[in-house]
CSV table of C-alpha atoms in Angstrom, one decimal:
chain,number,residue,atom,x,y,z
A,1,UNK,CA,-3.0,3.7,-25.3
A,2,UNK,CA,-3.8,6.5,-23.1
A,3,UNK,CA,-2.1,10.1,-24.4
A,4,UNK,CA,0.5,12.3,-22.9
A,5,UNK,CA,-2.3,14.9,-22.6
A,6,UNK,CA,-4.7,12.7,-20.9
A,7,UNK,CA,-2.3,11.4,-18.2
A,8,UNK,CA,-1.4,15.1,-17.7
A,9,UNK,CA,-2.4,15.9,-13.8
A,10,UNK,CA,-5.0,12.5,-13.7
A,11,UNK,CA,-2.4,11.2,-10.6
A,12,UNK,CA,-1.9,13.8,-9.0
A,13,UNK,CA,-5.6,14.0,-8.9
A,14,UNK,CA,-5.9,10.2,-7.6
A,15,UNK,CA,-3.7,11.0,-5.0
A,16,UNK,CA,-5.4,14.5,-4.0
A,17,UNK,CA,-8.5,12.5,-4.0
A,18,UNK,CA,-7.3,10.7,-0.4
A,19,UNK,CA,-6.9,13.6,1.6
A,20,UNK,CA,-9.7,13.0,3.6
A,21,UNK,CA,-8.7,9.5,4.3
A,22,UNK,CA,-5.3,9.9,5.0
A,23,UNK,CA,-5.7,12.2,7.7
A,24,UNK,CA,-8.3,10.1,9.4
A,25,UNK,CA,-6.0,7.0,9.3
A,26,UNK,CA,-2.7,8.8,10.1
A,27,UNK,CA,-2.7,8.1,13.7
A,28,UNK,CA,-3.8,4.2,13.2
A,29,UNK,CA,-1.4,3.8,10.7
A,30,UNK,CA,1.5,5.1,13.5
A,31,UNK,CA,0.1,2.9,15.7
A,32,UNK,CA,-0.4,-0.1,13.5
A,33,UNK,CA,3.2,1.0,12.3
A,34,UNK,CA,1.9,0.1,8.9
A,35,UNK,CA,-0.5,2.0,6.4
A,36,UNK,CA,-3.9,1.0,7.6
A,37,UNK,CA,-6.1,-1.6,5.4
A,38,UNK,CA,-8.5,1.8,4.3
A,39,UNK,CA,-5.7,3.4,2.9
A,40,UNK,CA,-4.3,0.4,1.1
A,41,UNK,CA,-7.5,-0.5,-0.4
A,42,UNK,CA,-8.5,3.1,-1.5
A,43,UNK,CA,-5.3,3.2,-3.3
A,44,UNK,CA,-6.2,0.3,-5.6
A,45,UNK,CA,-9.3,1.1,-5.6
A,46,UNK,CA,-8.3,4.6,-7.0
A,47,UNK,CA,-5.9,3.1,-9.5
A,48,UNK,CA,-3.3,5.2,-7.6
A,49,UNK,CA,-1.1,1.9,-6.2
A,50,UNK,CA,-0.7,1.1,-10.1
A,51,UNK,CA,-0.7,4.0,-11.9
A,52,UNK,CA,2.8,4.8,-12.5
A,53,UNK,CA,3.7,1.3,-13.7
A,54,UNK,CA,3.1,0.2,-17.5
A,55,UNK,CA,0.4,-0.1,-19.1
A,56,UNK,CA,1.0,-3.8,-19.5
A,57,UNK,CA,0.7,-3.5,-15.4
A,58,UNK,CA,-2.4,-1.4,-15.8
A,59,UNK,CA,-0.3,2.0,-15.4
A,60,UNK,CA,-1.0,5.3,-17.0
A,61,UNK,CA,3.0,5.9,-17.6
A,62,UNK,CA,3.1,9.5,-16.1
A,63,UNK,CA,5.9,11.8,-17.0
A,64,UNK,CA,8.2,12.8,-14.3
A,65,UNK,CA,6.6,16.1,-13.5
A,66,UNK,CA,3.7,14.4,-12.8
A,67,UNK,CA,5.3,11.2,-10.7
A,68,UNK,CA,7.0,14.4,-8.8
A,69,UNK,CA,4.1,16.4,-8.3
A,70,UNK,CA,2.0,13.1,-7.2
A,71,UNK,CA,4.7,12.4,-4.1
A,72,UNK,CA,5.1,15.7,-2.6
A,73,UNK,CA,1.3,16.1,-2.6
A,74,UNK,CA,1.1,12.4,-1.1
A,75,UNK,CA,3.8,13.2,1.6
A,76,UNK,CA,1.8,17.1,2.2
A,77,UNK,CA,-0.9,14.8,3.5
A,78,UNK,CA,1.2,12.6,5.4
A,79,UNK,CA,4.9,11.6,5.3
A,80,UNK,CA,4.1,7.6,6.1
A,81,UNK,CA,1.6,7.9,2.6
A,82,UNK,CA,4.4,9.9,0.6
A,83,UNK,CA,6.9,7.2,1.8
A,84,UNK,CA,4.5,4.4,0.8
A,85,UNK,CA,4.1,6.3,-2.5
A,86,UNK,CA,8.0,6.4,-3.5
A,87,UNK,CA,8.3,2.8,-2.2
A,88,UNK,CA,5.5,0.5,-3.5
A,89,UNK,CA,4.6,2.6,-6.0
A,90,UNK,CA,8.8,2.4,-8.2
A,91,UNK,CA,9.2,-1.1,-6.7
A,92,UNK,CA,6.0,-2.3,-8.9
A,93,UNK,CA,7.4,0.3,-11.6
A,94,UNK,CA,10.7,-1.8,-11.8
A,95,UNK,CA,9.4,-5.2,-11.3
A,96,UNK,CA,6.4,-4.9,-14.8
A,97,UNK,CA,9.3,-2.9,-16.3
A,98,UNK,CA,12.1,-5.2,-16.6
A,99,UNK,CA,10.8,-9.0,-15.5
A,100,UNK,CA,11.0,-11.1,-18.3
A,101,UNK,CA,7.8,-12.4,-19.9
A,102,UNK,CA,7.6,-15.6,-17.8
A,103,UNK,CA,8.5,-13.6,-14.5
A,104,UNK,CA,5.6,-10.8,-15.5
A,105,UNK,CA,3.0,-13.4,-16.6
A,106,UNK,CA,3.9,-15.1,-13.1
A,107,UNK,CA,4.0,-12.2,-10.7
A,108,UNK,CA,1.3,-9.6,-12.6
A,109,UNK,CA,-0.7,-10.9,-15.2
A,110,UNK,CA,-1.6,-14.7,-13.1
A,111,UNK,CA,-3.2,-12.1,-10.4
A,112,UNK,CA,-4.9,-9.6,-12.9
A,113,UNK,CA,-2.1,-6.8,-12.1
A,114,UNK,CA,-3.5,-6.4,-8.0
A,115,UNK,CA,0.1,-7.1,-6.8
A,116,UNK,CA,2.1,-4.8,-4.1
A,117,UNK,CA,5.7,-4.8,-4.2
A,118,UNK,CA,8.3,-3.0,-2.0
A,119,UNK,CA,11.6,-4.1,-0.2
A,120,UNK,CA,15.4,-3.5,-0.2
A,121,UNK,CA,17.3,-3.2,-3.6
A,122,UNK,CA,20.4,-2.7,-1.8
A,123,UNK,CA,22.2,-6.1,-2.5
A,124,UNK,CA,22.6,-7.4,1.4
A,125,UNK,CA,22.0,-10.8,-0.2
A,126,UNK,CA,23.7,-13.4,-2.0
A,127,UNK,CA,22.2,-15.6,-5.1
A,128,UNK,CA,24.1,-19.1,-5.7
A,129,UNK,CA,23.5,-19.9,-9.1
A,130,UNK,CA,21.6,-22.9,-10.0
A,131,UNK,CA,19.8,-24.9,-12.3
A,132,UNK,CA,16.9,-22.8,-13.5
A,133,UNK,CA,17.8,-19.6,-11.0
A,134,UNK,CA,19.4,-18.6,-7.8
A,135,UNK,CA,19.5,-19.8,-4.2
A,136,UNK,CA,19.1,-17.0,-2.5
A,137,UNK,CA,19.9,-15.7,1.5
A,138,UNK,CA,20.6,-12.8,3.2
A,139,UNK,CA,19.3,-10.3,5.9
A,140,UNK,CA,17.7,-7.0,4.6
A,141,UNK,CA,16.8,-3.7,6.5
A,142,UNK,CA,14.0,-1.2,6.2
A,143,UNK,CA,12.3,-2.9,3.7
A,144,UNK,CA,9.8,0.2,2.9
A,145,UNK,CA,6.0,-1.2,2.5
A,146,UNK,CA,6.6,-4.7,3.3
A,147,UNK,CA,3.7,-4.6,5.6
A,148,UNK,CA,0.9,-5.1,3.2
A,149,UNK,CA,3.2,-6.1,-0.2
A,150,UNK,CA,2.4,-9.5,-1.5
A,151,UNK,CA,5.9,-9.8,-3.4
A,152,UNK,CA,9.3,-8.4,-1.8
A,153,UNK,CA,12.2,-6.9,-3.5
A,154,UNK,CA,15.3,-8.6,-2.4
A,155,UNK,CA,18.7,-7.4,-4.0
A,156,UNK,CA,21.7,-10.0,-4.0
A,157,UNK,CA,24.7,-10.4,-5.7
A,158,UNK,CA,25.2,-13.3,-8.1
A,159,UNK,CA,27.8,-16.4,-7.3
A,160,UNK,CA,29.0,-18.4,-9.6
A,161,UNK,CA,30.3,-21.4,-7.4
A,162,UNK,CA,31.1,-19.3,-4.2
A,163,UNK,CA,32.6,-16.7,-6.4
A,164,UNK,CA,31.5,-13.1,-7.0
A,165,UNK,CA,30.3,-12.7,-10.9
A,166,UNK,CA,31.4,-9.1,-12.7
A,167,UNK,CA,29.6,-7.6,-15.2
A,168,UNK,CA,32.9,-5.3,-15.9
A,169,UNK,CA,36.4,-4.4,-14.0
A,170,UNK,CA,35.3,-3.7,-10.3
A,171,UNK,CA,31.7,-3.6,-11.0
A,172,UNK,CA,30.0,-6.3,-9.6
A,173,UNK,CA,26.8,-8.3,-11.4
A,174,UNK,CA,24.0,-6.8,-8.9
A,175,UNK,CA,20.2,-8.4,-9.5
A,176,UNK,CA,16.9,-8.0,-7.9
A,177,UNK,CA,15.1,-11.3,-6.7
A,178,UNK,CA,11.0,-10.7,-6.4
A,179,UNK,CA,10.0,-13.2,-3.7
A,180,UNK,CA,6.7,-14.2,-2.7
A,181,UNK,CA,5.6,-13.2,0.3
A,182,UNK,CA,5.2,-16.6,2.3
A,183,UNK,CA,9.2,-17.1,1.4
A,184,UNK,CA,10.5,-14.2,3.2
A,185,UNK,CA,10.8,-13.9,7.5
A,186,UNK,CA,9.9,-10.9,8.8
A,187,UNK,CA,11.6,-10.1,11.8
A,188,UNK,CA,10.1,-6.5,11.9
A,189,UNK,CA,12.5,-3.9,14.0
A,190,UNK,CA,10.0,-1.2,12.7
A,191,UNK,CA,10.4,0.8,15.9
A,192,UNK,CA,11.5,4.1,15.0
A,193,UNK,CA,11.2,8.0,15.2
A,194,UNK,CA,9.2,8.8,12.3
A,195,UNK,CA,7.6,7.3,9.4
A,196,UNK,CA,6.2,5.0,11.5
A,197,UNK,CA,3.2,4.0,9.2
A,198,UNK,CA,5.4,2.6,6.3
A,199,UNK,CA,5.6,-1.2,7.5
A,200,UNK,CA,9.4,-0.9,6.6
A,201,UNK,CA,10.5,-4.7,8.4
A,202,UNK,CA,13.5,-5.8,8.5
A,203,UNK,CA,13.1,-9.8,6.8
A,204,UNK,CA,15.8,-12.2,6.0
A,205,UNK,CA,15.4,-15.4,3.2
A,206,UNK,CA,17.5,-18.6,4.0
A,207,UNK,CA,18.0,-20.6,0.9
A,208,UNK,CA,14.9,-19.4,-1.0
A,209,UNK,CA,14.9,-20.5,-4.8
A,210,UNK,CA,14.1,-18.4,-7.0
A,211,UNK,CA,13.9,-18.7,-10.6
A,212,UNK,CA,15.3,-16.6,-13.3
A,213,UNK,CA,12.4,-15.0,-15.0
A,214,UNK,CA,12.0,-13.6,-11.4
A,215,UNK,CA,14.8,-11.7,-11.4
A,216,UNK,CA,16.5,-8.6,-12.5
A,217,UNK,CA,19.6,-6.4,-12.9
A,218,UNK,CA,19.6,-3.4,-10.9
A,219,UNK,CA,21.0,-1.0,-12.9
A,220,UNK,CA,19.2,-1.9,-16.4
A,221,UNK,CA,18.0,0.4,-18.9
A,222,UNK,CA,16.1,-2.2,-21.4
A,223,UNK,CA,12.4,-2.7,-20.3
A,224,UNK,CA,10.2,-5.6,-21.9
A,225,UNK,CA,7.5,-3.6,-21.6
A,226,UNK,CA,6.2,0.4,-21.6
A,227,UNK,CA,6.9,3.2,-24.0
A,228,UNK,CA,7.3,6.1,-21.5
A,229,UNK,CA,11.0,7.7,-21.4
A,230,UNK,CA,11.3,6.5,-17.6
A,231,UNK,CA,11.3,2.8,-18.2
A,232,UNK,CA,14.8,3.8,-20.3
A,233,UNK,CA,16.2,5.3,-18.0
A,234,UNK,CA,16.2,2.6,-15.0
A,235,UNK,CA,15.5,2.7,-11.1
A,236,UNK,CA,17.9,5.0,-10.3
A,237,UNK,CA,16.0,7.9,-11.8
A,238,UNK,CA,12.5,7.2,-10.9
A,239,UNK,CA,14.1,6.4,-7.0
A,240,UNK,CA,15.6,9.6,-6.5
A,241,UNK,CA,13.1,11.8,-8.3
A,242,UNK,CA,10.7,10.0,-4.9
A,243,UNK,CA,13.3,11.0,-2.4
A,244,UNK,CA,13.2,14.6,-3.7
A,245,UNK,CA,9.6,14.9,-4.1
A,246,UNK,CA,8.8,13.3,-0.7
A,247,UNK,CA,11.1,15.6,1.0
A,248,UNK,CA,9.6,18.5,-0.4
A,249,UNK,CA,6.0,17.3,0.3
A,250,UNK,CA,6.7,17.2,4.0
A,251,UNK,CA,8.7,20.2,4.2
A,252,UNK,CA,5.6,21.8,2.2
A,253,UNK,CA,3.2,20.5,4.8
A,254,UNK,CA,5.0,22.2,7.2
A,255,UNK,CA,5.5,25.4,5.9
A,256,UNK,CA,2.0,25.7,5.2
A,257,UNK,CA,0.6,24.6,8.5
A,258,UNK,CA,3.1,27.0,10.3
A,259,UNK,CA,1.6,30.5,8.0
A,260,UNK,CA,-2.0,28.6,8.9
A,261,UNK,CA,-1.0,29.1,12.6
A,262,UNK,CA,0.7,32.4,12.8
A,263,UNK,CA,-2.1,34.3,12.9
A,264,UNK,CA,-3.9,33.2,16.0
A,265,UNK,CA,0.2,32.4,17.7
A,266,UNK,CA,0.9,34.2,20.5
A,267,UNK,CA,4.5,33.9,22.1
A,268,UNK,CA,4.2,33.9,25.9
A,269,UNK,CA,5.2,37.9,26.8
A,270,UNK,CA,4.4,38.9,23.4
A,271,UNK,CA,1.5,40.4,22.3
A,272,UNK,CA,2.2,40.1,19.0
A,273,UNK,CA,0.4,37.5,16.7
A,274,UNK,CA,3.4,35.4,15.0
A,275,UNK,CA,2.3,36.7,11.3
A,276,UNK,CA,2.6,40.4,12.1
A,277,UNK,CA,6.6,40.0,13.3
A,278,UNK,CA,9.1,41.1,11.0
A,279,UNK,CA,11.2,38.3,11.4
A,280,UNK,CA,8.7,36.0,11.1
A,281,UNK,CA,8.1,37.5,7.5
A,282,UNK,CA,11.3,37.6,6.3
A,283,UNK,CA,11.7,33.9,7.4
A,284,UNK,CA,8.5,32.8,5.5
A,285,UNK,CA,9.3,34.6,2.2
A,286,UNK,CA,13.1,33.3,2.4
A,287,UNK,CA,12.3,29.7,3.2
A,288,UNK,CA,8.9,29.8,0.6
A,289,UNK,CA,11.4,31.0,-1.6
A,290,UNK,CA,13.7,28.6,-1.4
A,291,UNK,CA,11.4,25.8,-1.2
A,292,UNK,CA,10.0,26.9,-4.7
A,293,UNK,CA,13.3,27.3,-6.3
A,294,UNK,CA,14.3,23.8,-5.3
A,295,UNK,CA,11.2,21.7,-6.7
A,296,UNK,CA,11.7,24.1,-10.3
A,297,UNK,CA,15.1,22.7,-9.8
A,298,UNK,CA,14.5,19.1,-9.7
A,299,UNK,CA,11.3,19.5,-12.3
A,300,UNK,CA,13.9,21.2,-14.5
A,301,UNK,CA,16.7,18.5,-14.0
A,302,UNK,CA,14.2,15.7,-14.2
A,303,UNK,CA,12.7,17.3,-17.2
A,304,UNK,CA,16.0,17.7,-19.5
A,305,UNK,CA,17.0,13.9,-18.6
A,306,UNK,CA,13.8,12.4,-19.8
A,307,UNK,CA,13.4,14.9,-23.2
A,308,UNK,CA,17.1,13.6,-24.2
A,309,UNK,CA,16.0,10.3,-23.7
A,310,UNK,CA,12.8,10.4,-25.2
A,311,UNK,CA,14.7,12.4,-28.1
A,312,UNK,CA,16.9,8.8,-28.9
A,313,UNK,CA,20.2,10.5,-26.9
A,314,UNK,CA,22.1,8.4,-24.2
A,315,UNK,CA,21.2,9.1,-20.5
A,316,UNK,CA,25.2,10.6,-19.9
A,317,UNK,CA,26.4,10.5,-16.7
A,318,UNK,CA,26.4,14.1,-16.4
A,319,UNK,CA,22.4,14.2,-17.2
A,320,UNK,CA,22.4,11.6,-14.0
A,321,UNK,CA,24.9,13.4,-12.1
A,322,UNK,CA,22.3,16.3,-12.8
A,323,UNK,CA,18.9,14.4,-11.7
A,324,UNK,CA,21.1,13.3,-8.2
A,325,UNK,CA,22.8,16.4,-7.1
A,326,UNK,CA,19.0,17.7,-7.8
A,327,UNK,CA,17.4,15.3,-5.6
A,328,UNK,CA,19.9,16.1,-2.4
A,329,UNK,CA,19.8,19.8,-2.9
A,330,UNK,CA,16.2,19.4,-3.0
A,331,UNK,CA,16.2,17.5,0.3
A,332,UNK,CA,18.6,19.5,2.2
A,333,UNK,CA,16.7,22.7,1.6
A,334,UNK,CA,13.6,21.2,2.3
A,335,UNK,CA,15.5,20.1,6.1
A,336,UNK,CA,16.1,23.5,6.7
A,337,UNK,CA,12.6,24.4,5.6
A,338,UNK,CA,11.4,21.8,7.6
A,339,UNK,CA,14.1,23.0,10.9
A,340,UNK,CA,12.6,26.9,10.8
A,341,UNK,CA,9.1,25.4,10.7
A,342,UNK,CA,9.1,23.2,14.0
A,343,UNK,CA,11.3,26.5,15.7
A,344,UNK,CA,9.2,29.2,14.9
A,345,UNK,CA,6.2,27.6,15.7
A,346,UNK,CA,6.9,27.0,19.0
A,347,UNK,CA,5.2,24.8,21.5
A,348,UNK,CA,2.7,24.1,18.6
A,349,UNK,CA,5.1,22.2,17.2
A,350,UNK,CA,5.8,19.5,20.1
A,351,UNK,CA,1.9,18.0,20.5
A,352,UNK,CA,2.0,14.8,20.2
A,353,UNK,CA,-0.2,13.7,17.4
A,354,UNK,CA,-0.3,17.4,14.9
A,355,UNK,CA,0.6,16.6,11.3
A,356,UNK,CA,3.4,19.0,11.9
A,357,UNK,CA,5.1,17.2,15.3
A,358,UNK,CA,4.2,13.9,12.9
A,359,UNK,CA,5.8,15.9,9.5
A,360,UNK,CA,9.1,16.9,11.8
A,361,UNK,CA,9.7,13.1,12.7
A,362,UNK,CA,8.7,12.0,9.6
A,363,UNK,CA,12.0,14.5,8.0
A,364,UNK,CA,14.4,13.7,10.1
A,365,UNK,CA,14.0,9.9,9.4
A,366,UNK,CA,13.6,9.9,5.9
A,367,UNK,CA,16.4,11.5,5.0
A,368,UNK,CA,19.4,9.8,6.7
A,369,UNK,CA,18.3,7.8,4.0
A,370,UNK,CA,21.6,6.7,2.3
A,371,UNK,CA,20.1,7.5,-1.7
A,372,UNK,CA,20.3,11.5,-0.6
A,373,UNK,CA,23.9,11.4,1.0
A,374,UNK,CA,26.6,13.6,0.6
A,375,UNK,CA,28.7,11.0,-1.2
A,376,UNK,CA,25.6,11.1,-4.1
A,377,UNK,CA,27.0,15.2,-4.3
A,378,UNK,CA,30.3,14.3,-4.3
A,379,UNK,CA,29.8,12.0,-6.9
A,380,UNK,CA,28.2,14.1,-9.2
A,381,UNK,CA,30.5,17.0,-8.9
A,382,UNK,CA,33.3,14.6,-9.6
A,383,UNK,CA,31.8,14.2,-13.0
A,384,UNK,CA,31.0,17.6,-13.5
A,385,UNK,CA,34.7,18.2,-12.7
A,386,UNK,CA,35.8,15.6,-15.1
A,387,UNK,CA,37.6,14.2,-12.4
A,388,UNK,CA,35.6,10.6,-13.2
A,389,UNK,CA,33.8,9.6,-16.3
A,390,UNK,CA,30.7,8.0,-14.7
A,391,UNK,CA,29.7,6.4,-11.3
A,392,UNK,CA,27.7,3.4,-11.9
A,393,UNK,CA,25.7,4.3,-8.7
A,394,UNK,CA,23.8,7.3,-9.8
């Protein structure tokens, strides 16, 4: 198996390897409004699509600093890639973590591990229980990297003859259903302000069976396979350590491509390069500053969850609570990074087609997304208040 030390930076390096590519294909893949076939391919071809899976999936089973500093270097290049990376890259991560044998011999090892996965987890879907599985139908939206994923992630709650199945008091029994491709109807809706180049359809499934040993509960902690602290700790973690990572990889983008340009910026009446104004200083070193502070803060947060767990301890709610409230902070300072960026660099910033009119779409779609909301903060203060013991969300 390979070592901690070995793994060390080798993703971040696959990914830092497509930067050429990425911004060649970043305008085909708006267009396309998927991730063009070049960039798809390079990724397997780089082991990059795989590599944070289990070994078992042909993974290298990064840490978390290392699946952090892989997405914001994948959404620096483009925010479509980074989205692609938090998407297809966790969905396979969950699906070879916690199918059962029969499910993972079906989906991974009957097509040598080459398998894309990405969809909605959300359960907009409903599972009858049958004989052998689940009927399963429902209508999902913004199912991220569906465009070029052979498999699709499809959450649904359980019935039980027409009835709702609980796995405690007012906590329902919540499951993923992975779905082969030619089972699921796209019916696309992918017309939107930024992140254009995900392929994230909407797709619906009408009475689809789908076995058992294709399935699996959202919120588990117990994987059949890989040794790395993150498949113990479940989804949830791995999910929002993305969301955090990808917003500060576009915010990052950003910020550097505006310090790039202030040299040679002139303001109209203002003979001043952008660079040598005072204010333009003080807002650089303020927003660097606070762009640094949050990515240390989510490393840290990220960091002290995953040495408990790999030290035998529980994942507490408060450790979670931690990793969330992490994640938002890190994505509302990386908006406001993002906001000062696209103001101060003026007309620049409005040209159709620059990676930083793309990057200031990009933000301000990816994060209405519901995983960084203010409820996820007022969650996690509610635990650190003691005002609740746990929120099975986070």
């Amino acid at each position: 198996m390979t070592s901690t030390a070995e793994v060390s930076g080798q993703v971040v390096a696959l990914a830092r390897g497509m930067r050429g590519l990425v911004r060649a294909e970043a305008a085909e893949s708006e267009r396309i409004r998927t991730l063009t076939d070049a960039i798809v391919d390079e990724m397997w071809a780089s082991g990059l699509m795989a590599a944070i899976s289990p070994v078992a999936a042909g993974g290298v089973e990064p840490s978390f600093a290392d699946m952090i500093e892989t997405w914001i270097e994948m959404a620096w290049q483009d925010g479509s890639f980074g989205w692609i990376g938090i998407a297809n890259l966790p969905s396979r991560f969950a699906a070879a973590t916690y199918l059962p044998d029969e499910g993972f011999a079906e989906v991974f090892s009957a097509h040598d591990n080459q398998v894309t996965l990405g969809g909605q987890f959300f359960p907009n879907g409903q599972g009858s229980a049958v004989d052998g599985g689940y009927r399963l139908s429902g209508s999902w939206s913004f199912g991220s990297g569906i465009g070029h994923s052979q498999y699709i992630a499809a959450g649904f709650f359980p019935m039980d003859d027409g009835q709702m199945r609980w796995v405690s008091e007012g906590i329902p029994d919540m499951r993923v259903a992975v779905v082969p491709r030619e089972d699921i109807e796209f019916n696309d809706g992918w017309y939107v302000q930024g992140l254009k180049g995900t392929g994230s359809y909407d797709y619906s499934a009408e009475d689809v069976f789908v076995p058992f040993h294709r399935t699996f509960p959202l919120f588990t902690r117990v994987p059949y396979r890989g040794s790395s602290p993150a498949t113990r700790m479940g989804l949830m973690p791995v999910t929002a350590a993305g969301h955090a990572s990808w917003a500060l990889g576009v915010s990052k983008s950003m910020l550097d491509d505006v310090a790039e340009l202030a040299a040679t910026k002139y303001r109209m009446s203002d003979m001043a390069s952008l660079a040598s104004r005072p204010t333009f200083q003080k807002g650089l070193a303020h927003h660097v500053a606070a762009w640094r502070a949050a990515r240390l803060l989510v490393l840290d947060a990220f960091a002290a969850a995953e040495a408990a767990v790999a030290g035998d301890a529980d994942l507490t709610p408060a450790l979670r609570a931690d990793m969330r409230a992490a994640a938002v902070y890190a994505t509302d300072v990386a908006r406001s990074c993002a906001e000062w960026a696209h103001l101060v660099a003026g007309t620049s910033s409005i040209r159709e087609g620059s990676r930083l009119e793309r990057a200031f779409r990009d933000m301000y779609t990816g994060t209405q997304h519901a995983f960084i909301s203010e409820k996820v903060a007022i969650d996690s203060a509610q635990i650190w208040l003691g005002l609740i013991e746990d929120q099975f969300g986070l």
